[in-house]
């Protein structure tokens, strides 16, 4: 995932309740981790999701894709790298890579697509103030990632 | 559980996602089953929860207790018997017994306490129309249970 | 979805816990409903998942896709139509359509891909006995669906 | 909660998925947070739960109680204080206090009781090595808490 996606890493400790009788994490939890990483991304971008919601808008999920490579296990810390693959006036898409934070093993990848909705659930433009804050935040994250990359980070 | 609690039975198929790496159902799911049984009870009592919510009220949970006896497993149908142990102007309490529907094994017991709240989350009287419908429904369920009991059911 | 997919319908009552603060069902629950429908399909096909698991095999999820059309709400009964789009010696894929059982509104569609694994989590051939039972079951479901279709069902 | 319970604090960010259509956190999540705090406690006590499980033992939940005071909301960091109220050869009990980490508001309290089980699910003695590690860890946490308390921390 390159810096142009304004990506961040979000570490999550696997919860016991997230496992199933196969002894590994149930696949549905990747969507929950994606969401937690998305929320952390919005914090990092300077546009906390709670503020967007308080203003009467939500990013409703319209599509998800996940590919599972290696099972996650209780005791693992998973590192979700989340970035923005597309942002339009009414839509935003995120991409995700999930790795074991300890040894870097690739656990899975995925993407989610969202539309901005208002309180009645109808598609709406992302509010202009949010667009501006997200633009500034994404530019800052991209710049940070390029510097990290240039310094071998 | 006697008929005076206006109890009903609600059968629920254990979901795979509800198991954990111990190979049995995770204990948190009992609260979800209690809730599903409570919702079924309100349907049976003639006061569907969705109508209460649409009118701007909720039964917020203020306390829960669960005792676990025998683990539930994937493949089991669990039978939750739910009844009302107390109903006041602003509060309602339910009691639960969970059994394996196949062989009758006792899986657990529990109780939940609720207060009626309005849209702002403040304690409120249960709306009079709901009280009346619940009263009629409970009388009907109690009568039905006494008849079932009298007929050896 | 045509009869050749050996599809069945599985009705599921939306649980209150499945909603989120947007007032509708959280998107992650579609994966849980898909799974419940898959389990019901295996029952209908004569090869209950619990028996496969008891024999030491699981169908591990390797990929999922979901497209969301209309939000599901508390109080809805959702009807998940699940069928098999591909079955190979080590892999199986399912497709899903989710509708409101009351008015038929399309809520979403999706697919899941699975590999057969053994107790150690390694890819394995689907046991021959299971393959045979699934083959008989799928033929029976396909035949039933064709008859339903021919009779206008 | 006093230092003699060998308590620790565990901070947890509320997940969006944990909310429900009442706009606040669904009550079942308190059991999940208790568990996450318990797991963090075992790490802090020097006896990680994963090692206990790898050795063939689990602390199966036999009872839970929760009292809910103030709803938790998306955006909150909840601080779960977890301590041990009783430890016997085959049983262990934990107590919990949940506060808003930002303003200290009491959100709820609870307790859980556990028995040690072996791989077959039968009650078993907590392995001697685990008892010793837990004893050392609890003494250390209690000592730390007394020092924090004495220094006004």
Coordinates of C-alpha atoms in Angstrom, one line a residue:
Chain A
X1 CA 0.0 0.0 0.0
X2 CA 1.6 3.2 -1.1
X3 CA 1.7 6.6 0.7
X4 CA -0.7 8.1 -1.8
X5 CA -3.5 6.3 0.0
X6 CA -2.9 8.3 3.1
X7 CA -2.7 5.0 5.0
X8 CA -2.3 4.5 8.7
X9 CA -1.7 1.4 10.8
X10 CA -4.1 0.4 13.5
X11 CA -3.2 -2.3 16.0
X12 CA -6.0 -4.5 17.5
X13 CA -5.7 -7.2 20.1
X14 CA -7.8 -10.3 19.1
X15 CA -10.6 -10.9 21.5
X16 CA -11.4 -14.3 22.9
X17 CA -15.0 -13.8 21.8
X18 CA -13.9 -13.3 18.2
X19 CA -12.7 -17.0 18.0
X20 CA -15.0 -19.8 17.0
X21 CA -14.9 -23.6 17.4
X22 CA -12.4 -23.9 14.6
X23 CA -10.0 -22.4 17.1
X24 CA -9.3 -19.3 15.1
X25 CA -10.9 -15.9 14.5
X26 CA -14.3 -16.0 12.9
X27 CA -14.2 -14.4 9.4
X28 CA -17.0 -11.8 10.2
X29 CA -14.6 -10.0 12.6
X30 CA -12.5 -8.7 9.8
X31 CA -15.4 -6.3 8.9
X32 CA -15.4 -5.1 12.5
X33 CA -11.6 -4.6 12.5
X34 CA -11.9 -2.7 9.2
X35 CA -14.4 -0.4 10.8
X36 CA -12.3 0.2 13.9
X37 CA -9.3 1.0 11.6
X38 CA -11.6 3.3 9.5
X39 CA -12.6 5.1 12.7
X40 CA -8.9 5.4 13.7
X41 CA -8.1 6.7 10.2
X42 CA -10.8 9.4 10.5
X43 CA -9.3 10.5 13.8
X44 CA -5.8 10.6 12.3
X45 CA -7.2 12.6 9.3
X46 CA -8.6 15.2 11.7
X47 CA -12.3 14.4 10.9
X48 CA -13.5 12.1 13.7
X49 CA -16.4 9.9 12.7
X50 CA -18.4 10.9 15.8
X51 CA -18.3 14.6 14.6
X52 CA -19.6 13.6 11.2
X53 CA -22.4 11.6 12.8
X54 CA -23.2 14.4 15.3
X55 CA -23.7 16.6 12.2
X56 CA -26.3 14.2 10.9
X57 CA -24.3 12.2 8.3
X58 CA -23.0 8.7 8.1
X59 CA -20.8 6.7 5.7
X60 CA -23.2 3.8 5.0
X61 CA -21.4 0.7 3.7
X62 CA -22.5 -0.3 0.2
X63 CA -20.0 -3.0 -0.6
X64 CA -17.3 -5.1 1.1
X65 CA -14.7 -7.6 -0.1
X66 CA -12.4 -9.7 2.0
X67 CA -9.8 -12.2 1.1
X68 CA -8.5 -14.4 3.9
X69 CA -5.0 -15.8 3.8
X70 CA -3.9 -17.0 7.2
X71 CA -6.1 -17.4 10.2
X72 CA -5.8 -14.9 13.1
X73 CA -5.7 -16.4 16.5
X74 CA -6.4 -15.4 20.1
X75 CA -3.3 -13.8 21.5
X76 CA -2.4 -12.1 18.2
X77 CA -2.2 -8.4 17.7
X78 CA -3.4 -7.7 14.2
X79 CA -2.2 -4.6 12.4
X80 CA -4.7 -3.2 10.0
X81 CA -3.3 -0.9 7.4
X82 CA -6.2 1.3 6.1
X83 CA -6.0 3.9 3.3
X84 CA -8.4 5.7 1.0
X85 CA -8.6 4.4 -2.5
X86 CA -11.2 6.9 -3.8
X87 CA -13.1 9.9 -2.5
X88 CA -15.9 11.7 -4.4
X89 CA -18.5 14.1 -3.5
X90 CA -20.9 11.5 -2.2
X91 CA -18.7 8.3 -1.9
X92 CA -15.6 7.1 -0.3
X93 CA -13.7 3.8 -0.6
X94 CA -11.1 2.3 1.7
X95 CA -8.6 -0.5 1.3
X96 CA -7.2 -2.7 4.0
X97 CA -4.3 -5.1 4.7
X98 CA -4.3 -7.1 7.8
X99 CA -1.0 -8.6 9.2
X100 CA 0.1 -10.2 12.3
X101 CA 1.8 -7.4 14.1
X102 CA 4.3 -9.7 15.7
X103 CA 5.8 -11.5 12.6
X104 CA 4.3 -9.6 9.7
X105 CA 2.4 -12.6 8.3
X106 CA -0.3 -11.5 5.9
X107 CA -3.7 -12.5 7.3
X108 CA -6.0 -10.9 4.7
X109 CA -6.9 -8.0 2.5
X110 CA -10.1 -6.2 1.8
X111 CA -12.0 -3.1 0.7
X112 CA -15.2 -1.3 1.6
X113 CA -17.3 1.2 -0.3
X114 CA -19.4 3.8 1.3
X115 CA -22.0 6.5 0.4
X116 CA -22.6 9.5 2.5
X117 CA -26.2 9.5 3.9
X118 CA -28.3 12.0 5.9
X119 CA -30.4 11.2 8.9
X120 CA -33.2 9.8 6.8
X121 CA -30.7 7.4 5.1
X122 CA -30.8 9.2 1.7
X123 CA -27.6 9.7 -0.2
X124 CA -26.1 13.1 0.4
X125 CA -23.0 15.2 -0.4
X126 CA -20.2 14.9 2.2
X127 CA -20.6 18.2 4.0
X128 CA -18.1 20.8 2.6
X129 CA -16.5 21.3 6.0
X130 CA -15.8 17.6 6.3
X131 CA -14.4 17.5 2.7
X132 CA -12.0 20.2 3.6
X133 CA -10.8 18.7 6.8
X134 CA -10.5 15.3 5.1
X135 CA -8.5 16.9 2.3
X136 CA -6.1 18.6 4.7
X137 CA -5.8 15.4 6.7
X138 CA -5.1 13.2 3.7
X139 CA -2.5 15.5 2.4
X140 CA -0.8 15.5 5.8
X141 CA -0.9 11.7 6.1
X142 CA 0.4 11.3 2.5
X143 CA 3.3 13.7 3.2
X144 CA 4.1 11.8 6.4
X145 CA 4.1 8.5 4.6
X146 CA 6.3 9.8 1.8
X147 CA 8.8 11.0 4.4
X148 CA 8.7 7.7 6.3
X149 CA 9.2 5.9 3.0
X150 CA 12.1 8.2 2.0
X151 CA 13.8 7.6 5.4
X152 CA 13.4 3.8 4.9
X153 CA 10.6 3.6 7.5
Chain B
X1 CA -41.5 -21.5 35.9
X2 CA -45.2 -21.2 36.6
X3 CA -47.9 -19.9 34.4
X4 CA -48.3 -16.7 36.5
X5 CA -45.2 -15.4 34.8
X6 CA -47.1 -15.4 31.5
X7 CA -44.1 -17.4 30.1
X8 CA -43.6 -18.5 26.5
X9 CA -41.0 -20.7 24.9
X10 CA -38.7 -19.4 22.2
X11 CA -36.5 -21.8 20.2
X12 CA -33.2 -20.6 18.8
X13 CA -30.7 -22.4 16.6
X14 CA -27.2 -22.0 17.8
X15 CA -25.1 -20.1 15.2
X16 CA -21.6 -21.2 14.3
X17 CA -20.4 -17.6 15.0
X18 CA -21.7 -18.0 18.6
X19 CA -19.1 -20.6 19.4
X20 CA -15.6 -19.8 20.6
X21 CA -12.2 -21.7 20.7
X22 CA -13.4 -23.7 23.7
X23 CA -15.7 -25.4 21.2
X24 CA -18.9 -24.3 22.9
X25 CA -21.1 -21.2 22.8
X26 CA -19.5 -18.0 24.2
X27 CA -21.3 -16.9 27.4
X28 CA -22.2 -13.5 26.0
X29 CA -24.7 -15.0 23.6
X30 CA -27.1 -15.8 26.4
X31 CA -27.8 -12.1 26.7
X32 CA -28.6 -12.0 23.0
X33 CA -30.8 -15.1 23.3
X34 CA -32.6 -13.5 26.3
X35 CA -33.2 -10.4 24.1
X36 CA -34.6 -12.5 21.2
X37 CA -36.9 -14.3 23.6
X38 CA -38.0 -11.0 25.1
X39 CA -38.9 -9.7 21.7
X40 CA -40.8 -12.9 20.9
X41 CA -42.6 -12.5 24.3
X42 CA -43.7 -9.0 23.4
X43 CA -45.0 -10.2 20.1
X44 CA -46.9 -13.0 21.9
X45 CA -48.2 -10.5 24.4
X46 CA -49.6 -8.3 21.6
X47 CA -47.2 -5.4 22.2
X48 CA -44.4 -5.8 19.6
X49 CA -41.2 -4.1 20.7
X50 CA -40.9 -2.4 17.4
X51 CA -44.2 -0.5 18.0
X52 CA -43.0 0.6 21.4
X53 CA -39.7 1.8 19.9
X54 CA -41.6 3.5 17.0
X55 CA -43.6 5.4 19.7
X56 CA -40.3 6.7 21.1
X57 CA -39.8 4.4 24.1
X58 CA -37.3 1.7 24.9
X59 CA -36.9 -0.8 27.7
X60 CA -33.3 0.0 28.6
X61 CA -31.4 -2.8 30.4
X62 CA -30.4 -1.9 34.0
X63 CA -29.2 -5.2 35.3
X64 CA -28.6 -8.8 34.1
X65 CA -27.7 -12.0 35.8
X66 CA -26.9 -15.3 34.2
X67 CA -25.9 -18.7 35.7
X68 CA -24.4 -21.2 33.3
X69 CA -24.9 -24.9 33.9
X70 CA -24.1 -26.9 30.8
X71 CA -22.4 -25.5 27.6
X72 CA -24.5 -25.1 24.6
X73 CA -23.0 -26.3 21.3
X74 CA -23.3 -25.7 17.6
X75 CA -26.1 -27.8 16.2
X76 CA -28.2 -27.4 19.4
X77 CA -31.6 -25.8 19.4
X78 CA -31.9 -23.9 22.6
X79 CA -35.3 -23.3 24.1
X80 CA -35.5 -20.1 26.1
X81 CA -38.5 -19.9 28.4
X82 CA -39.1 -16.2 29.2
X83 CA -41.6 -14.8 31.6
X84 CA -42.3 -11.5 33.4
X85 CA -41.4 -11.5 37.1
X86 CA -42.4 -7.8 37.8
X87 CA -44.1 -5.0 36.0
X88 CA -44.3 -1.5 37.4
X89 CA -45.2 1.9 35.9
X90 CA -41.6 2.5 34.8
X91 CA -39.9 -0.9 35.2
X92 CA -40.2 -4.4 34.0
X93 CA -38.2 -7.6 34.9
X94 CA -37.9 -10.8 33.0
X95 CA -36.7 -14.2 34.0
X96 CA -35.3 -16.9 31.7
X97 CA -34.5 -20.6 31.6
X98 CA -32.5 -22.0 28.8
X99 CA -32.7 -25.7 27.9
X100 CA -31.5 -27.9 25.1
X101 CA -34.7 -28.3 23.1
X102 CA -33.7 -31.9 22.1
X103 CA -33.1 -33.5 25.4
X104 CA -34.3 -30.9 27.9
X105 CA -30.9 -30.4 29.6
X106 CA -30.7 -27.2 31.6
X107 CA -28.2 -24.9 30.1
X108 CA -28.6 -21.9 32.2
X109 CA -30.9 -19.4 33.9
X110 CA -31.0 -15.7 34.1
X111 CA -32.9 -12.4 34.7
X112 CA -32.9 -8.9 33.3
X113 CA -34.2 -5.7 34.6
X114 CA -35.4 -2.8 32.5
X115 CA -36.5 0.8 32.8
X116 CA -38.7 2.5 30.3
X117 CA -36.9 5.4 28.7
X118 CA -37.9 8.1 26.2
X119 CA -36.0 9.2 23.1
X120 CA -33.6 11.3 25.2
X121 CA -32.8 8.3 27.4
X122 CA -34.6 9.6 30.5
X123 CA -36.7 7.3 32.6
X124 CA -40.3 7.5 31.6
X125 CA -43.6 5.9 32.4
X126 CA -44.5 3.0 30.1
X127 CA -47.1 4.5 27.8
X128 CA -50.7 3.8 29.0
X129 CA -51.7 2.1 25.8
X130 CA -48.7 -0.2 26.1
X131 CA -49.5 -1.0 29.7
X132 CA -53.1 -1.9 28.7
X133 CA -52.0 -4.1 25.8
X134 CA -49.4 -5.8 28.0
X135 CA -51.9 -6.4 30.7
X136 CA -54.4 -8.0 28.3
X137 CA -51.6 -10.1 26.8
X138 CA -50.2 -11.3 30.1
X139 CA -53.6 -12.3 31.3
X140 CA -54.1 -14.2 28.1
X141 CA -50.7 -16.0 28.3
X142 CA -51.2 -16.8 32.0
X143 CA -54.6 -18.3 31.2
X144 CA -53.2 -20.3 28.3
X145 CA -50.4 -21.6 30.5
X146 CA -52.8 -22.6 33.3
X147 CA -54.9 -24.5 30.7
X148 CA -51.8 -26.2 29.3
X149 CA -50.7 -27.1 32.8
X150 CA -54.2 -28.4 33.7
X151 CA -54.2 -30.6 30.6
X152 CA -50.7 -31.9 31.5
X153 CA -49.0 -30.0 28.7
Chain C
X1 CA -31.1 -17.4 -8.8
X2 CA -31.9 -20.4 -10.9
X3 CA -32.7 -23.9 -9.8
X4 CA -29.3 -25.3 -10.9
X5 CA -27.7 -23.7 -7.9
X6 CA -29.7 -26.0 -5.7
X7 CA -30.9 -23.0 -3.8
X8 CA -33.0 -22.8 -0.7
X9 CA -34.6 -20.0 1.3
X10 CA -33.8 -19.4 4.9
X11 CA -35.8 -16.9 6.9
X12 CA -34.1 -15.0 9.8
X13 CA -35.6 -12.5 12.2
X14 CA -33.5 -9.4 12.6
X15 CA -32.2 -9.2 16.2
X16 CA -32.2 -6.0 18.1
X17 CA -28.4 -6.4 18.9
X18 CA -27.8 -6.5 15.1
X19 CA -28.8 -2.8 14.7
X20 CA -26.4 0.1 15.2
X21 CA -26.7 3.8 16.0
X22 CA -27.7 4.5 12.4
X23 CA -30.9 2.8 13.3
X24 CA -30.5 -0.1 10.8
X25 CA -28.7 -3.4 10.8
X26 CA -24.9 -3.3 10.9
X27 CA -23.4 -4.5 7.7
X28 CA -21.2 -7.2 9.4
X29 CA -24.4 -9.2 10.2
X30 CA -24.9 -10.2 6.6
X31 CA -21.9 -12.5 6.9
X32 CA -23.5 -14.1 10.0
X33 CA -26.8 -14.5 8.1
X34 CA -25.0 -16.0 5.1
X35 CA -23.4 -18.5 7.5
X36 CA -26.8 -19.4 9.1
X37 CA -28.2 -19.8 5.6
X38 CA -25.3 -22.0 4.6
X39 CA -25.8 -24.2 7.6
X40 CA -29.5 -24.5 6.8
X41 CA -28.5 -25.4 3.2
X42 CA -26.3 -28.2 4.4
X43 CA -29.1 -29.5 6.5
X44 CA -31.4 -29.3 3.5
X45 CA -28.8 -31.1 1.3
X46 CA -28.5 -33.9 3.8
X47 CA -25.0 -33.2 4.9
X48 CA -25.3 -31.3 8.2
X49 CA -22.3 -29.1 8.9
X50 CA -22.0 -30.5 12.4
X51 CA -21.4 -33.9 11.0
X52 CA -18.7 -32.6 8.7
X53 CA -17.1 -30.9 11.7
X54 CA -17.4 -34.0 13.9
X55 CA -15.5 -35.9 11.2
X56 CA -12.6 -33.4 11.5
X57 CA -13.3 -31.1 8.6
X58 CA -14.4 -27.5 8.2
X59 CA -15.2 -25.3 5.3
X60 CA -12.9 -22.3 6.0
X61 CA -13.9 -19.0 4.5
X62 CA -11.3 -17.7 2.0
X63 CA -13.2 -14.8 0.4
X64 CA -16.4 -12.9 0.9
X65 CA -18.2 -10.2 -1.1
X66 CA -21.3 -8.3 -0.1
X67 CA -23.3 -5.6 -1.9
X68 CA -25.8 -3.7 0.2
X69 CA -28.9 -2.2 -1.4
X70 CA -31.5 -1.3 1.2
X71 CA -30.9 -1.3 4.9
X72 CA -32.5 -4.1 7.0
X73 CA -34.3 -3.0 10.1
X74 CA -35.3 -4.4 13.5
X75 CA -38.6 -6.1 13.1
X76 CA -37.8 -7.4 9.6
X77 CA -37.7 -11.0 8.6
X78 CA -35.0 -11.4 6.1
X79 CA -35.1 -14.1 3.5
X80 CA -31.7 -15.4 2.5
X81 CA -31.6 -17.4 -0.7
X82 CA -28.5 -19.5 -0.7
X83 CA -27.2 -21.7 -3.5
X84 CA -23.9 -23.4 -4.6
X85 CA -22.1 -21.7 -7.5
X86 CA -19.2 -24.1 -7.6
X87 CA -18.1 -27.3 -5.9
X88 CA -14.7 -28.9 -6.5
X89 CA -12.7 -31.5 -4.7
X90 CA -11.3 -29.1 -2.1
X91 CA -13.4 -26.0 -2.6
X92 CA -17.0 -24.8 -2.5
X93 CA -18.6 -21.4 -3.3
X94 CA -22.0 -20.1 -2.3
X95 CA -24.0 -17.2 -3.6
X96 CA -26.7 -15.3 -1.6
X97 CA -29.6 -13.0 -2.2
X98 CA -31.2 -11.2 0.8
X99 CA -34.7 -9.9 0.6
X100 CA -37.3 -8.5 3.0
X101 CA -39.5 -11.5 3.5
X102 CA -42.5 -9.3 3.9
X103 CA -42.4 -7.1 0.8
X104 CA -39.6 -8.8 -1.3
X105 CA -37.4 -5.7 -1.3
X106 CA -33.8 -6.6 -2.3
X107 CA -31.6 -5.9 0.7
X108 CA -28.3 -7.2 -0.7
X109 CA -26.4 -9.9 -2.5
X110 CA -23.1 -11.7 -1.8
X111 CA -20.9 -14.7 -2.2
X112 CA -18.5 -16.7 -0.1
X113 CA -15.6 -19.0 -1.1
X114 CA -14.4 -21.9 1.1
X115 CA -11.7 -24.5 1.2
X116 CA -12.0 -27.7 3.0
X117 CA -9.5 -28.0 5.9
X118 CA -8.6 -30.7 8.3
X119 CA -8.2 -30.4 12.1
X120 CA -4.8 -28.8 11.7
X121 CA -6.2 -26.2 9.3
X122 CA -4.5 -27.6 6.2
X123 CA -6.4 -27.7 2.9
X124 CA -7.9 -31.2 2.4
X125 CA -10.2 -33.0 0.0
X126 CA -13.8 -32.9 1.0
X127 CA -14.3 -36.4 2.4
X128 CA -15.7 -38.8 -0.3
X129 CA -18.8 -39.7 1.8
X130 CA -19.6 -36.0 2.2
X131 CA -19.1 -35.4 -1.6
X132 CA -21.6 -38.2 -2.3
X133 CA -24.2 -36.9 0.2
X134 CA -23.8 -33.4 -1.1
X135 CA -24.2 -34.6 -4.7
X136 CA -27.4 -36.5 -3.9
X137 CA -28.7 -33.5 -1.9
X138 CA -27.9 -31.0 -4.6
X139 CA -29.5 -33.1 -7.3
X140 CA -32.6 -33.4 -5.1
X141 CA -32.8 -29.6 -4.4
X142 CA -32.2 -28.8 -8.1
X143 CA -35.0 -31.2 -9.1
X144 CA -37.3 -29.7 -6.5
X145 CA -36.5 -26.1 -7.6
X146 CA -37.2 -27.1 -11.3
X147 CA -40.5 -28.5 -10.3
X148 CA -41.4 -25.4 -8.3
X149 CA -40.4 -23.3 -11.2
X150 CA -42.4 -25.3 -13.7
X151 CA -45.5 -25.1 -11.5
X152 CA -45.0 -21.3 -11.2
X153 CA -43.8 -21.5 -7.6
Chain D
X1 CA -12.0 -1.1 44.5
X2 CA -9.1 -1.5 46.8
X3 CA -5.6 -2.6 46.1
X4 CA -6.1 -6.0 47.8
X5 CA -8.0 -7.1 44.7
X6 CA -4.9 -6.8 42.6
X7 CA -6.8 -4.6 40.3
X8 CA -5.7 -3.1 37.0
X9 CA -7.3 -0.7 34.6
X10 CA -7.9 -1.6 31.0
X11 CA -8.9 1.1 28.5
X12 CA -11.2 0.1 25.5
X13 CA -12.4 2.3 22.7
X14 CA -16.1 1.7 22.0
X15 CA -16.6 0.2 18.6
X16 CA -19.3 1.5 16.2
X17 CA -20.6 -2.1 15.8
X18 CA -21.2 -2.2 19.6
X19 CA -23.9 0.5 19.4
X20 CA -27.6 -0.3 18.7
X21 CA -30.6 1.6 17.4
X22 CA -31.1 3.2 20.8
X23 CA -27.9 5.2 19.9
X24 CA -25.9 3.8 22.8
X25 CA -23.8 0.7 23.4
X26 CA -25.7 -2.6 23.5
X27 CA -25.7 -4.1 27.0
X28 CA -24.2 -7.5 25.9
X29 CA -20.9 -5.8 25.1
X30 CA -20.1 -5.3 28.8
X31 CA -19.4 -9.0 29.0
X32 CA -17.0 -8.7 26.1
X33 CA -15.2 -5.8 27.7
X34 CA -15.1 -7.7 31.0
X35 CA -13.4 -10.5 29.1
X36 CA -10.9 -8.3 27.4
X37 CA -10.1 -6.7 30.8
X38 CA -9.7 -10.2 32.3
X39 CA -7.3 -11.2 29.6
X40 CA -5.3 -8.0 30.2
X41 CA -5.3 -8.8 33.9
X42 CA -3.8 -12.2 33.3
X43 CA -1.1 -10.6 31.1
X44 CA -0.4 -8.1 33.9
X45 CA -0.4 -10.9 36.5
X46 CA 2.2 -12.8 34.5
X47 CA 0.0 -15.7 33.5
X48 CA -1.3 -15.0 30.0
X49 CA -4.6 -16.7 29.2
X50 CA -3.2 -18.0 26.0
X51 CA -0.6 -20.0 27.9
X52 CA -3.2 -21.5 30.2
X53 CA -5.3 -22.5 27.1
X54 CA -2.3 -23.9 25.3
X55 CA -1.7 -26.1 28.4
X56 CA -5.2 -27.5 28.0
X57 CA -7.2 -25.5 30.6
X58 CA -9.8 -22.8 30.4
X59 CA -11.6 -20.6 32.9
X60 CA -15.2 -21.4 31.9
X61 CA -17.8 -18.7 33.0
X62 CA -20.3 -20.1 35.4
X63 CA -22.1 -16.8 36.4
X64 CA -22.2 -13.2 35.5
X65 CA -23.8 -10.1 36.9
X66 CA -23.9 -6.6 35.5
X67 CA -25.5 -3.4 36.7
X68 CA -25.8 -0.6 34.1
X69 CA -25.7 3.0 35.3
X70 CA -25.1 5.3 32.4
X71 CA -25.0 4.4 28.7
X72 CA -21.7 4.2 27.0
X73 CA -21.5 5.8 23.6
X74 CA -19.6 5.6 20.4
X75 CA -16.5 7.8 20.7
X76 CA -16.1 6.9 24.4
X77 CA -13.0 5.3 25.8
X78 CA -14.3 3.0 28.6
X79 CA -11.9 2.2 31.5
X80 CA -12.6 -1.2 33.0
X81 CA -11.1 -1.8 36.4
X82 CA -10.8 -5.5 37.0
X83 CA -9.7 -7.3 40.1
X84 CA -9.9 -10.7 41.7
X85 CA -12.4 -11.2 44.4
X86 CA -11.8 -14.8 45.1
X87 CA -9.3 -17.5 44.0
X88 CA -9.7 -21.2 45.0
X89 CA -8.1 -24.4 43.7
X90 CA -10.8 -24.8 41.0
X91 CA -12.5 -21.4 40.9
X92 CA -11.8 -17.8 40.4
X93 CA -14.0 -14.7 40.6
X94 CA -13.5 -11.3 39.1
X95 CA -15.1 -7.9 39.8
X96 CA -15.4 -5.0 37.4
X97 CA -16.1 -1.3 37.4
X98 CA -16.6 0.5 34.1
X99 CA -16.1 4.2 33.8
X100 CA -15.9 6.8 31.1
X101 CA -12.1 7.3 30.9
X102 CA -12.6 10.9 29.9
X103 CA -14.8 12.2 32.7
X104 CA -14.9 9.3 35.2
X105 CA -18.6 8.8 34.9
X106 CA -19.6 5.4 36.3
X107 CA -21.1 3.4 33.5
X108 CA -21.6 0.1 35.3
X109 CA -20.3 -2.6 37.6
X110 CA -20.2 -6.4 37.4
X111 CA -18.8 -9.7 38.4
X112 CA -18.0 -13.0 36.8
X113 CA -17.4 -16.4 38.3
X114 CA -15.3 -19.1 36.6
X115 CA -14.3 -22.7 37.1
X116 CA -11.2 -24.2 35.7
X117 CA -11.9 -26.9 33.1
X118 CA -9.8 -29.3 31.1
X119 CA -10.0 -30.0 27.4
X120 CA -13.0 -32.2 27.9
X121 CA -14.9 -29.5 29.7
X122 CA -14.7 -31.2 33.2
X123 CA -13.9 -29.2 36.3
X124 CA -10.2 -29.4 37.1
X125 CA -7.7 -27.9 39.5
X126 CA -5.9 -24.8 38.3
X127 CA -2.5 -26.2 37.3
X128 CA 0.0 -25.7 40.1
X129 CA 2.4 -23.7 37.9
X130 CA -0.4 -21.3 37.0
X131 CA -1.4 -21.0 40.7
X132 CA 2.1 -20.0 41.6
X133 CA 2.5 -17.5 38.8
X134 CA -0.9 -16.0 39.6
X135 CA 0.1 -15.8 43.3
X136 CA 3.3 -14.0 42.5
X137 CA 1.5 -11.7 40.0
X138 CA -1.3 -10.8 42.4
X139 CA 1.1 -10.0 45.2
X140 CA 3.0 -7.7 42.8
X141 CA -0.1 -6.0 41.6
X142 CA -1.4 -5.6 45.2
X143 CA 1.9 -4.1 46.3
X144 CA 1.9 -1.8 43.3
X145 CA -1.6 -0.6 44.0
X146 CA -0.8 0.1 47.7
X147 CA 2.2 2.2 46.7
X148 CA 0.0 4.1 44.1
X149 CA -2.6 4.6 46.8
X150 CA 0.0 5.7 49.4
X151 CA 1.4 8.2 46.9
X152 CA -2.1 9.5 46.2
X153 CA -2.1 7.9 42.7

